[in-house]
């Protein structure tokens, strides 16, 4: 059964597709309010039209860090309060097995790391003052090890996990929940070019994430991942290299 989202006043960054869109839709569907942020304003408007008065679209490119403090104030004013912040923006361009490409790498660093930090800093600053609320960031099981296929994507998620842990260690003492989600494969635009096995739907992922929003800590979306990644994290590096996973 879906978790109740009545009374939720949220900002979702990365709301135009995939997991972020579905989190936005489920909050609005359940009676909450959301400021939905991404670059593709047409997508946001389409979604907002389905839930009049519940979704407020806001166009922002997370790589434009200077605009974030004002956008944050604008968003909280629309909601007259804020009790949930979700950072779901992310990019994972295709990277060939022998490719090392700083342009693609920089894009991932700008969106998955710098954009996340710039937005989450604002949420943490506000919530440590108001002494309530939840900050949720979408990491990945990909951040658990340095896997050969996507060096910078993996490293960007490792960064996000460590940054979120540090934010948690700062602001949970003020009653703020700081939640890192580590999904496995989810069917979205990001992964449509991949042949994913056992991928979760964006709907199911969003429902689980909303259910975990007040559970401070790190969470996988499947119980089997808890066990599998406890093992994978502890495989010695020389062996991990040979496994090519
Ligand atoms: N799908 C998976 O298997 C999977 C697994 C683990 C973790 N994740 C993580 O889950 C999160 C959501 O991914 P998804 O699978 O839902 O992908 P998606 O459908 O491609 O959605 C990505 C979102 O990021 C936004 N975004 C990208 N660049 C942006 C920018 N410069 N400024 C603002 N927003 C930007 C996109 O909006 P615009 O393009 O409109 O700006 C879109 O809303 C990501 O952090 C991803 O790394 C995904």
PDB file of C-alpha atoms and ligand atoms in Angstrom:
ATOM      1  CA  UNK A   1       0.000   0.000   0.000  1.00  0.00           C
ATOM      2  CA  UNK A   2       1.436   3.474  -0.886  1.00  0.00           C
ATOM      3  CA  UNK A   3       2.817   5.487   2.046  1.00  0.00           C
ATOM      4  CA  UNK A   4       0.750   8.490   3.017  1.00  0.00           C
ATOM      5  CA  UNK A   5       2.131  11.726   1.622  1.00  0.00           C
ATOM      6  CA  UNK A   6      -0.616  13.987   2.967  1.00  0.00           C
ATOM      7  CA  UNK A   7       1.037  17.135   4.297  1.00  0.00           C
ATOM      8  CA  UNK A   8       4.210  16.631   2.290  1.00  0.00           C
ATOM      9  CA  UNK A   9       5.641  19.883   0.929  1.00  0.00           C
ATOM     10  CA  UNK A  10       8.489  18.860  -1.335  1.00  0.00           C
ATOM     11  CA  UNK A  11      11.091  20.092  -3.752  1.00  0.00           C
ATOM     12  CA  UNK A  12      12.114  17.436  -6.279  1.00  0.00           C
ATOM     13  CA  UNK A  13      15.145  18.231  -8.429  1.00  0.00           C
ATOM     14  CA  UNK A  14      15.212  16.027 -11.531  1.00  0.00           C
ATOM     15  CA  UNK A  15      11.432  15.794 -11.793  1.00  0.00           C
ATOM     16  CA  UNK A  16      11.009  15.651 -15.573  1.00  0.00           C
ATOM     17  CA  UNK A  17      11.585  11.917 -16.056  1.00  0.00           C
ATOM     18  CA  UNK A  18      12.269   8.562 -14.449  1.00  0.00           C
ATOM     19  CA  UNK A  19      12.445   8.176 -10.688  1.00  0.00           C
ATOM     20  CA  UNK A  20      12.171  11.902  -9.893  1.00  0.00           C
ATOM     21  CA  UNK A  21       9.098  12.317 -12.078  1.00  0.00           C
ATOM     22  CA  UNK A  22       7.433   9.360 -10.438  1.00  0.00           C
ATOM     23  CA  UNK A  23       8.246  10.623  -6.916  1.00  0.00           C
ATOM     24  CA  UNK A  24       6.711  13.973  -7.915  1.00  0.00           C
ATOM     25  CA  UNK A  25       3.628  12.310  -9.387  1.00  0.00           C
ATOM     26  CA  UNK A  26       3.059  10.080  -6.352  1.00  0.00           C
ATOM     27  CA  UNK A  27       3.352  13.002  -3.914  1.00  0.00           C
ATOM     28  CA  UNK A  28       0.826  15.035  -5.916  1.00  0.00           C
ATOM     29  CA  UNK A  29      -1.441  12.024  -6.366  1.00  0.00           C
ATOM     30  CA  UNK A  30      -1.444  11.422  -2.612  1.00  0.00           C
ATOM     31  CA  UNK A  31      -2.389  15.009  -1.792  1.00  0.00           C
ATOM     32  CA  UNK A  32       1.029  16.613  -1.214  1.00  0.00           C
ATOM     33  CA  UNK A  33       2.552  19.669  -2.852  1.00  0.00           C
ATOM     34  CA  UNK A  34       5.718  19.641  -5.002  1.00  0.00           C
ATOM     35  CA  UNK A  35       7.965  22.140  -6.695  1.00  0.00           C
ATOM     36  CA  UNK A  36       9.180  20.110  -9.680  1.00  0.00           C
ATOM     37  CA  UNK A  37      12.568  21.153 -11.035  1.00  0.00           C
ATOM     38  CA  UNK A  38      14.489  20.193 -14.200  1.00  0.00           C
ATOM     39  CA  UNK A  39      15.583  21.741 -17.517  1.00  0.00           C
ATOM     40  CA  UNK A  40      12.734  20.384 -19.686  1.00  0.00           C
ATOM     41  CA  UNK A  41       9.944  22.761 -18.740  1.00  0.00           C
ATOM     42  CA  UNK A  42       7.487  21.212 -21.227  1.00  0.00           C
ATOM     43  CA  UNK A  43       7.714  17.867 -19.414  1.00  0.00           C
ATOM     44  CA  UNK A  44       7.162  19.561 -16.066  1.00  0.00           C
ATOM     45  CA  UNK A  45       4.163  21.528 -17.381  1.00  0.00           C
ATOM     46  CA  UNK A  46       2.614  18.325 -18.767  1.00  0.00           C
ATOM     47  CA  UNK A  47       2.926  16.621 -15.398  1.00  0.00           C
ATOM     48  CA  UNK A  48       1.676  19.676 -13.503  1.00  0.00           C
ATOM     49  CA  UNK A  49      -1.426  19.813 -15.738  1.00  0.00           C
ATOM     50  CA  UNK A  50      -2.445  16.386 -14.401  1.00  0.00           C
ATOM     51  CA  UNK A  51      -2.456  17.713 -10.801  1.00  0.00           C
ATOM     52  CA  UNK A  52      -3.606  21.349 -10.869  1.00  0.00           C
ATOM     53  CA  UNK A  53      -2.478  23.329  -7.812  1.00  0.00           C
ATOM     54  CA  UNK A  54      -0.277  20.496  -6.534  1.00  0.00           C
ATOM     55  CA  UNK A  55       2.780  20.595  -8.800  1.00  0.00           C
ATOM     56  CA  UNK A  56       4.649  23.858  -9.402  1.00  0.00           C
ATOM     57  CA  UNK A  57       7.081  23.535 -12.329  1.00  0.00           C
ATOM     58  CA  UNK A  58      10.383  25.386 -12.126  1.00  0.00           C
ATOM     59  CA  UNK A  59      13.020  25.303 -14.859  1.00  0.00           C
ATOM     60  CA  UNK A  60      16.602  25.122 -13.615  1.00  0.00           C
ATOM     61  CA  UNK A  61      19.844  23.668 -14.881  1.00  0.00           C
ATOM     62  CA  UNK A  62      21.678  22.298 -11.843  1.00  0.00           C
ATOM     63  CA  UNK A  63      25.025  23.183 -13.417  1.00  0.00           C
ATOM     64  CA  UNK A  64      24.072  26.862 -12.952  1.00  0.00           C
ATOM     65  CA  UNK A  65      25.084  26.924  -9.296  1.00  0.00           C
ATOM     66  CA  UNK A  66      24.742  30.683  -8.864  1.00  0.00           C
ATOM     67  CA  UNK A  67      20.986  30.566  -9.474  1.00  0.00           C
ATOM     68  CA  UNK A  68      20.339  27.847  -6.860  1.00  0.00           C
ATOM     69  CA  UNK A  69      20.040  29.957  -3.649  1.00  0.00           C
ATOM     70  CA  UNK A  70      17.360  32.186  -5.216  1.00  0.00           C
ATOM     71  CA  UNK A  71      15.547  29.236  -6.807  1.00  0.00           C
ATOM     72  CA  UNK A  72      15.524  27.538  -3.419  1.00  0.00           C
ATOM     73  CA  UNK A  73      13.880  30.556  -1.769  1.00  0.00           C
ATOM     74  CA  UNK A  74      11.385  30.847  -4.651  1.00  0.00           C
ATOM     75  CA  UNK A  75      10.484  27.163  -4.254  1.00  0.00           C
ATOM     76  CA  UNK A  76      10.000  27.262  -0.474  1.00  0.00           C
ATOM     77  CA  UNK A  77       7.852  30.412  -0.849  1.00  0.00           C
ATOM     78  CA  UNK A  78       5.569  28.568  -3.288  1.00  0.00           C
ATOM     79  CA  UNK A  79       5.140  25.761  -0.774  1.00  0.00           C
ATOM     80  CA  UNK A  80       4.856  28.042   2.276  1.00  0.00           C
ATOM     81  CA  UNK A  81       7.181  25.613   4.002  1.00  0.00           C
ATOM     82  CA  UNK A  82       9.290  22.609   3.128  1.00  0.00           C
ATOM     83  CA  UNK A  83       9.482  19.198   4.747  1.00  0.00           C
ATOM     84  CA  UNK A  84      11.003  17.066   1.971  1.00  0.00           C
ATOM     85  CA  UNK A  85      13.848  17.719  -0.434  1.00  0.00           C
ATOM     86  CA  UNK A  86      14.747  15.114  -3.082  1.00  0.00           C
ATOM     87  CA  UNK A  87      17.778  15.301  -5.370  1.00  0.00           C
ATOM     88  CA  UNK A  88      17.130  12.912  -8.272  1.00  0.00           C
ATOM     89  CA  UNK A  89      18.995  14.661 -11.119  1.00  0.00           C
ATOM     90  CA  UNK A  90      21.673  12.510 -12.652  1.00  0.00           C
ATOM     91  CA  UNK A  91      23.375  11.721 -15.935  1.00  0.00           C
ATOM     92  CA  UNK A  92      25.190   8.633 -17.179  1.00  0.00           C
ATOM     93  CA  UNK A  93      26.327   9.102 -20.793  1.00  0.00           C
ATOM     94  CA  UNK A  94      27.421   6.072 -22.746  1.00  0.00           C
ATOM     95  CA  UNK A  95      31.155   5.486 -22.219  1.00  0.00           C
ATOM     96  CA  UNK A  96      32.992   2.993 -24.417  1.00  0.00           C
ATOM     97  CA  UNK A  97      35.231   0.331 -22.841  1.00  0.00           C
ATOM     98  CA  UNK A  98      38.393   2.118 -24.021  1.00  0.00           C
ATOM     99  CA  UNK A  99      37.077   5.652 -23.844  1.00  0.00           C
ATOM    100  CA  UNK A 100      38.365   8.294 -21.425  1.00  0.00           C
ATOM    101  CA  UNK A 101      36.469  11.475 -22.191  1.00  0.00           C
ATOM    102  CA  UNK A 102      36.699  14.563 -20.001  1.00  0.00           C
ATOM    103  CA  UNK A 103      33.627  16.188 -21.559  1.00  0.00           C
ATOM    104  CA  UNK A 104      31.395  13.305 -20.549  1.00  0.00           C
ATOM    105  CA  UNK A 105      33.183  13.029 -17.209  1.00  0.00           C
ATOM    106  CA  UNK A 106      32.731  16.741 -16.510  1.00  0.00           C
ATOM    107  CA  UNK A 107      29.014  16.491 -17.284  1.00  0.00           C
ATOM    108  CA  UNK A 108      28.646  13.743 -14.665  1.00  0.00           C
ATOM    109  CA  UNK A 109      30.718  15.689 -12.136  1.00  0.00           C
ATOM    110  CA  UNK A 110      28.637  18.836 -12.740  1.00  0.00           C
ATOM    111  CA  UNK A 111      25.214  17.190 -12.406  1.00  0.00           C
ATOM    112  CA  UNK A 112      25.791  14.195 -10.112  1.00  0.00           C
ATOM    113  CA  UNK A 113      28.238  15.911  -7.747  1.00  0.00           C
ATOM    114  CA  UNK A 114      28.345  19.723  -7.951  1.00  0.00           C
ATOM    115  CA  UNK A 115      24.614  20.140  -8.653  1.00  0.00           C
ATOM    116  CA  UNK A 116      23.781  17.777  -5.806  1.00  0.00           C
ATOM    117  CA  UNK A 117      26.036  19.615  -3.374  1.00  0.00           C
ATOM    118  CA  UNK A 118      24.780  23.059  -4.411  1.00  0.00           C
ATOM    119  CA  UNK A 119      21.110  22.071  -3.910  1.00  0.00           C
ATOM    120  CA  UNK A 120      21.530  19.878  -0.825  1.00  0.00           C
ATOM    121  CA  UNK A 121      23.607  22.576   0.913  1.00  0.00           C
ATOM    122  CA  UNK A 122      20.566  24.869   0.632  1.00  0.00           C
ATOM    123  CA  UNK A 123      18.213  22.205   1.986  1.00  0.00           C
ATOM    124  CA  UNK A 124      20.562  21.403   4.885  1.00  0.00           C
ATOM    125  CA  UNK A 125      21.018  25.073   5.779  1.00  0.00           C
ATOM    126  CA  UNK A 126      17.277  25.611   5.890  1.00  0.00           C
ATOM    127  CA  UNK A 127      16.323  22.409   7.700  1.00  0.00           C
ATOM    128  CA  UNK A 128      18.985  22.739  10.397  1.00  0.00           C
ATOM    129  CA  UNK A 129      17.288  26.096  11.120  1.00  0.00           C
ATOM    130  CA  UNK A 130      13.686  24.860  11.034  1.00  0.00           C
ATOM    131  CA  UNK A 131      14.743  21.669  12.856  1.00  0.00           C
ATOM    132  CA  UNK A 132      12.639  19.315  10.812  1.00  0.00           C
ATOM    133  CA  UNK A 133      12.342  17.734   7.367  1.00  0.00           C
ATOM    134  CA  UNK A 134      13.969  15.095   5.196  1.00  0.00           C
ATOM    135  CA  UNK A 135      16.728  15.312   2.634  1.00  0.00           C
ATOM    136  CA  UNK A 136      16.804  12.418   0.178  1.00  0.00           C
ATOM    137  CA  UNK A 137      19.485  11.847  -2.476  1.00  0.00           C
ATOM    138  CA  UNK A 138      19.501   9.107  -5.097  1.00  0.00           C
ATOM    139  CA  UNK A 139      22.875   7.399  -5.069  1.00  0.00           C
ATOM    140  CA  UNK A 140      23.378   3.978  -6.631  1.00  0.00           C
ATOM    141  CA  UNK A 141      24.713   0.489  -6.056  1.00  0.00           C
ATOM    142  CA  UNK A 142      27.168   1.597  -8.760  1.00  0.00           C
ATOM    143  CA  UNK A 143      28.874   3.754  -6.124  1.00  0.00           C
ATOM    144  CA  UNK A 144      29.838   0.749  -4.003  1.00  0.00           C
ATOM    145  CA  UNK A 145      32.974  -0.113  -5.990  1.00  0.00           C
ATOM    146  CA  UNK A 146      35.098   1.281  -8.813  1.00  0.00           C
ATOM    147  CA  UNK A 147      33.573  -0.788 -11.603  1.00  0.00           C
ATOM    148  CA  UNK A 148      35.317  -0.769 -14.971  1.00  0.00           C
ATOM    149  CA  UNK A 149      32.386   0.174 -17.182  1.00  0.00           C
ATOM    150  CA  UNK A 150      31.608   3.652 -15.843  1.00  0.00           C
ATOM    151  CA  UNK A 151      34.552   5.050 -13.857  1.00  0.00           C
ATOM    152  CA  UNK A 152      33.234   8.576 -13.306  1.00  0.00           C
ATOM    153  CA  UNK A 153      29.554   7.672 -12.893  1.00  0.00           C
ATOM    154  CA  UNK A 154      30.539   5.175 -10.188  1.00  0.00           C
ATOM    155  CA  UNK A 155      32.875   7.651  -8.508  1.00  0.00           C
ATOM    156  CA  UNK A 156      30.223  10.392  -8.613  1.00  0.00           C
ATOM    157  CA  UNK A 157      27.867   8.134  -6.655  1.00  0.00           C
ATOM    158  CA  UNK A 158      30.610   7.182  -4.180  1.00  0.00           C
ATOM    159  CA  UNK A 159      31.137  10.902  -3.615  1.00  0.00           C
ATOM    160  CA  UNK A 160      27.405  11.450  -3.120  1.00  0.00           C
ATOM    161  CA  UNK A 161      27.196   8.656  -0.536  1.00  0.00           C
ATOM    162  CA  UNK A 162      30.115  10.088   1.477  1.00  0.00           C
ATOM    163  CA  UNK A 163      28.824  13.668   1.203  1.00  0.00           C
ATOM    164  CA  UNK A 164      25.355  12.575   2.385  1.00  0.00           C
ATOM    165  CA  UNK A 165      26.891  10.694   5.315  1.00  0.00           C
ATOM    166  CA  UNK A 166      28.727  13.854   6.359  1.00  0.00           C
ATOM    167  CA  UNK A 167      25.563  15.983   5.996  1.00  0.00           C
ATOM    168  CA  UNK A 168      23.706  13.377   8.085  1.00  0.00           C
ATOM    169  CA  UNK A 169      26.392  13.561  10.758  1.00  0.00           C
ATOM    170  CA  UNK A 170      25.964  17.338  10.862  1.00  0.00           C
ATOM    171  CA  UNK A 171      22.208  17.864  10.739  1.00  0.00           C
ATOM    172  CA  UNK A 172      20.519  14.762  12.154  1.00  0.00           C
ATOM    173  CA  UNK A 173      21.180  16.243  15.626  1.00  0.00           C
ATOM    174  CA  UNK A 174      18.663  18.981  14.677  1.00  0.00           C
ATOM    175  CA  UNK A 175      15.963  16.427  13.907  1.00  0.00           C
ATOM    176  CA  UNK A 176      16.542  16.386  10.134  1.00  0.00           C
ATOM    177  CA  UNK A 177      16.360  13.020   8.327  1.00  0.00           C
ATOM    178  CA  UNK A 178      19.144  12.524   5.796  1.00  0.00           C
ATOM    179  CA  UNK A 179      18.495   9.565   3.530  1.00  0.00           C
ATOM    180  CA  UNK A 180      20.721   8.026   0.865  1.00  0.00           C
ATOM    181  CA  UNK A 181      19.002   5.678  -1.557  1.00  0.00           C
ATOM    182  CA  UNK A 182      21.099   3.136  -3.447  1.00  0.00           C
ATOM    183  CA  UNK A 183      18.915   1.708  -6.214  1.00  0.00           C
ATOM    184  CA  UNK A 184      19.923  -1.158  -8.450  1.00  0.00           C
ATOM    185  CA  UNK A 185      18.721  -1.104 -12.075  1.00  0.00           C
ATOM    186  CA  UNK A 186      15.535   0.868 -12.686  1.00  0.00           C
ATOM    187  CA  UNK A 187      13.744   1.217 -16.047  1.00  0.00           C
ATOM    188  CA  UNK A 188      14.067   4.878 -17.007  1.00  0.00           C
ATOM    189  CA  UNK A 189      15.371   7.042 -19.861  1.00  0.00           C
ATOM    190  CA  UNK A 190      18.849   6.794 -18.343  1.00  0.00           C
ATOM    191  CA  UNK A 191      18.923   3.028 -18.752  1.00  0.00           C
ATOM    192  CA  UNK A 192      16.785   2.498 -21.853  1.00  0.00           C
ATOM    193  CA  UNK A 193      19.863   1.816 -24.034  1.00  0.00           C
ATOM    194  CA  UNK A 194      21.005  -0.958 -21.657  1.00  0.00           C
ATOM    195  CA  UNK A 195      19.697  -4.492 -21.597  1.00  0.00           C
ATOM    196  CA  UNK A 196      18.783  -4.539 -17.932  1.00  0.00           C
ATOM    197  CA  UNK A 197      17.980  -7.721 -16.094  1.00  0.00           C
ATOM    198  CA  UNK A 198      15.597  -7.663 -13.141  1.00  0.00           C
ATOM    199  CA  UNK A 199      15.095  -3.931 -13.409  1.00  0.00           C
ATOM    200  CA  UNK A 200      12.584  -2.319 -11.103  1.00  0.00           C
ATOM    201  CA  UNK A 201       9.941   0.025 -12.503  1.00  0.00           C
ATOM    202  CA  UNK A 202      10.255   3.743 -11.729  1.00  0.00           C
ATOM    203  CA  UNK A 203       6.836   3.507 -10.047  1.00  0.00           C
ATOM    204  CA  UNK A 204       8.000   0.795  -7.635  1.00  0.00           C
ATOM    205  CA  UNK A 205      11.284   2.592  -6.929  1.00  0.00           C
ATOM    206  CA  UNK A 206       9.504   5.872  -6.188  1.00  0.00           C
ATOM    207  CA  UNK A 207       7.026   4.194  -3.878  1.00  0.00           C
ATOM    208  CA  UNK A 208       9.835   2.567  -1.890  1.00  0.00           C
ATOM    209  CA  UNK A 209      11.818   5.812  -1.742  1.00  0.00           C
ATOM    210  CA  UNK A 210       8.820   7.744  -0.411  1.00  0.00           C
ATOM    211  CA  UNK A 211       8.328   5.026   2.193  1.00  0.00           C
ATOM    212  CA  UNK A 212      11.936   5.486   3.326  1.00  0.00           C
ATOM    213  CA  UNK A 213      11.966   9.285   3.363  1.00  0.00           C
ATOM    214  CA  UNK A 214      11.990   9.591   7.162  1.00  0.00           C
ATOM    215  CA  UNK A 215      14.414   6.705   7.752  1.00  0.00           C
ATOM    216  CA  UNK A 216      17.779   8.382   8.347  1.00  0.00           C
ATOM    217  CA  UNK A 217      20.580   6.331   6.838  1.00  0.00           C
ATOM    218  CA  UNK A 218      21.482   4.450   3.648  1.00  0.00           C
ATOM    219  CA  UNK A 219      19.002   2.153   1.965  1.00  0.00           C
ATOM    220  CA  UNK A 220      18.934  -0.341  -0.885  1.00  0.00           C
ATOM    221  CA  UNK A 221      15.603  -0.911  -2.584  1.00  0.00           C
ATOM    222  CA  UNK A 222      15.940  -4.712  -2.574  1.00  0.00           C
ATOM    223  CA  UNK A 223      16.771  -6.876   0.415  1.00  0.00           C
ATOM    224  CA  UNK A 224      18.998  -9.077  -1.758  1.00  0.00           C
ATOM    225  CA  UNK A 225      21.192  -6.025  -2.487  1.00  0.00           C
ATOM    226  CA  UNK A 226      21.906  -5.608   1.216  1.00  0.00           C
ATOM    227  CA  UNK A 227      23.510  -9.036   1.238  1.00  0.00           C
ATOM    228  CA  UNK A 228      25.075  -8.957  -2.230  1.00  0.00           C
ATOM    229  CA  UNK A 229      26.771  -5.590  -1.698  1.00  0.00           C
ATOM    230  CA  UNK A 230      28.006  -6.478   1.777  1.00  0.00           C
ATOM    231  CA  UNK A 231      29.962  -9.212  -0.032  1.00  0.00           C
ATOM    232  CA  UNK A 232      30.928  -7.123  -3.080  1.00  0.00           C
ATOM    233  CA  UNK A 233      32.244  -4.275  -0.907  1.00  0.00           C
ATOM    234  CA  UNK A 234      34.618  -6.707   0.779  1.00  0.00           C
ATOM    235  CA  UNK A 235      36.075  -8.460  -2.270  1.00  0.00           C
ATOM    236  CA  UNK A 236      39.808  -7.645  -2.346  1.00  0.00           C
ATOM    237  CA  UNK A 237      40.736  -5.234  -5.123  1.00  0.00           C
ATOM    238  CA  UNK A 238      43.028  -7.654  -6.996  1.00  0.00           C
ATOM    239  CA  UNK A 239      40.184 -10.189  -7.167  1.00  0.00           C
ATOM    240  CA  UNK A 240      37.539  -7.609  -8.039  1.00  0.00           C
ATOM    241  CA  UNK A 241      39.671  -6.575 -11.031  1.00  0.00           C
ATOM    242  CA  UNK A 242      39.651 -10.137 -12.375  1.00  0.00           C
ATOM    243  CA  UNK A 243      35.911 -10.592 -11.883  1.00  0.00           C
ATOM    244  CA  UNK A 244      35.207  -7.696 -14.292  1.00  0.00           C
ATOM    245  CA  UNK A 245      31.845  -6.946 -12.711  1.00  0.00           C
TER     246      UNK A 245
HETATM  247  N1  LIG B   1      17.844   4.107 -13.684  1.00  0.00           N
HETATM  248  C1  LIG B   1      18.668   3.399 -12.930  1.00  0.00           C
HETATM  249  O1  LIG B   1      18.898   2.190 -13.165  1.00  0.00           O
HETATM  250  C2  LIG B   1      19.337   4.037 -11.738  1.00  0.00           C
HETATM  251  C3  LIG B   1      19.978   3.196 -10.823  1.00  0.00           C
HETATM  252  C4  LIG B   1      20.593   3.761  -9.732  1.00  0.00           C
HETATM  253  C5  LIG B   1      20.555   5.123  -9.540  1.00  0.00           C
HETATM  254  N2  LIG B   1      19.942   5.937 -10.445  1.00  0.00           N
HETATM  255  C6  LIG B   1      19.944   7.385 -10.195  1.00  0.00           C
HETATM  256  O2  LIG B   1      18.616   7.821 -10.071  1.00  0.00           O
HETATM  257  C7  LIG B   1      18.541   9.215 -10.416  1.00  0.00           C
HETATM  258  C8  LIG B   1      17.395   9.400 -11.409  1.00  0.00           C
HETATM  259  O3  LIG B   1      17.752   8.761 -12.627  1.00  0.00           O
HETATM  260  P1  LIG B   1      16.689   8.154 -13.638  1.00  0.00           P
HETATM  261  O4  LIG B   1      17.063   6.761 -13.867  1.00  0.00           O
HETATM  262  O5  LIG B   1      15.323   8.497 -13.179  1.00  0.00           O
HETATM  263  O6  LIG B   1      17.099   8.963 -14.961  1.00  0.00           O
HETATM  264  P2  LIG B   1      16.331   9.884 -15.985  1.00  0.00           P
HETATM  265  O7  LIG B   1      14.982   9.370 -16.305  1.00  0.00           O
HETATM  266  O8  LIG B   1      17.290  10.102 -17.096  1.00  0.00           O
HETATM  267  O9  LIG B   1      16.139  11.259 -15.157  1.00  0.00           O
HETATM  268  C9  LIG B   1      17.226  12.101 -14.915  1.00  0.00           C
HETATM  269  C10 LIG B   1      16.699  13.440 -14.397  1.00  0.00           C
HETATM  270  O10 LIG B   1      17.856  14.281 -14.193  1.00  0.00           O
HETATM  271  C11 LIG B   1      17.556  15.553 -14.708  1.00  0.00           C
HETATM  272  N3  LIG B   1      18.772  16.279 -15.108  1.00  0.00           N
HETATM  273  C12 LIG B   1      19.789  15.834 -15.892  1.00  0.00           C
HETATM  274  N4  LIG B   1      20.652  16.850 -16.120  1.00  0.00           N
HETATM  275  C13 LIG B   1      20.175  17.934 -15.461  1.00  0.00           C
HETATM  276  C14 LIG B   1      20.593  19.286 -15.323  1.00  0.00           C
HETATM  277  N5  LIG B   1      21.726  19.739 -15.904  1.00  0.00           N
HETATM  278  N6  LIG B   1      19.845  20.129 -14.581  1.00  0.00           N
HETATM  279  C15 LIG B   1      18.696  19.700 -13.991  1.00  0.00           C
HETATM  280  N7  LIG B   1      18.253  18.434 -14.046  1.00  0.00           N
HETATM  281  C16 LIG B   1      18.973  17.565 -14.804  1.00  0.00           C
HETATM  282  C17 LIG B   1      16.674  15.266 -15.934  1.00  0.00           C
HETATM  283  O11 LIG B   1      15.925  16.430 -16.243  1.00  0.00           O
HETATM  284  P3  LIG B   1      16.175  17.380 -17.526  1.00  0.00           P
HETATM  285  O12 LIG B   1      16.909  16.591 -18.565  1.00  0.00           O
HETATM  286  O13 LIG B   1      14.792  17.789 -17.944  1.00  0.00           O
HETATM  287  O14 LIG B   1      16.959  18.533 -16.992  1.00  0.00           O
HETATM  288  C18 LIG B   1      15.783  14.161 -15.384  1.00  0.00           C
HETATM  289  O15 LIG B   1      14.680  14.713 -14.722  1.00  0.00           O
HETATM  290  C19 LIG B   1      19.914   9.575 -10.989  1.00  0.00           C
HETATM  291  O16 LIG B   1      20.673  10.192  -9.980  1.00  0.00           O
HETATM  292  C20 LIG B   1      20.513   8.231 -11.315  1.00  0.00           C
HETATM  293  O17 LIG B   1      21.927   8.282 -11.298  1.00  0.00           O
HETATM  294  C21 LIG B   1      19.314   5.422 -11.534  1.00  0.00           C
END
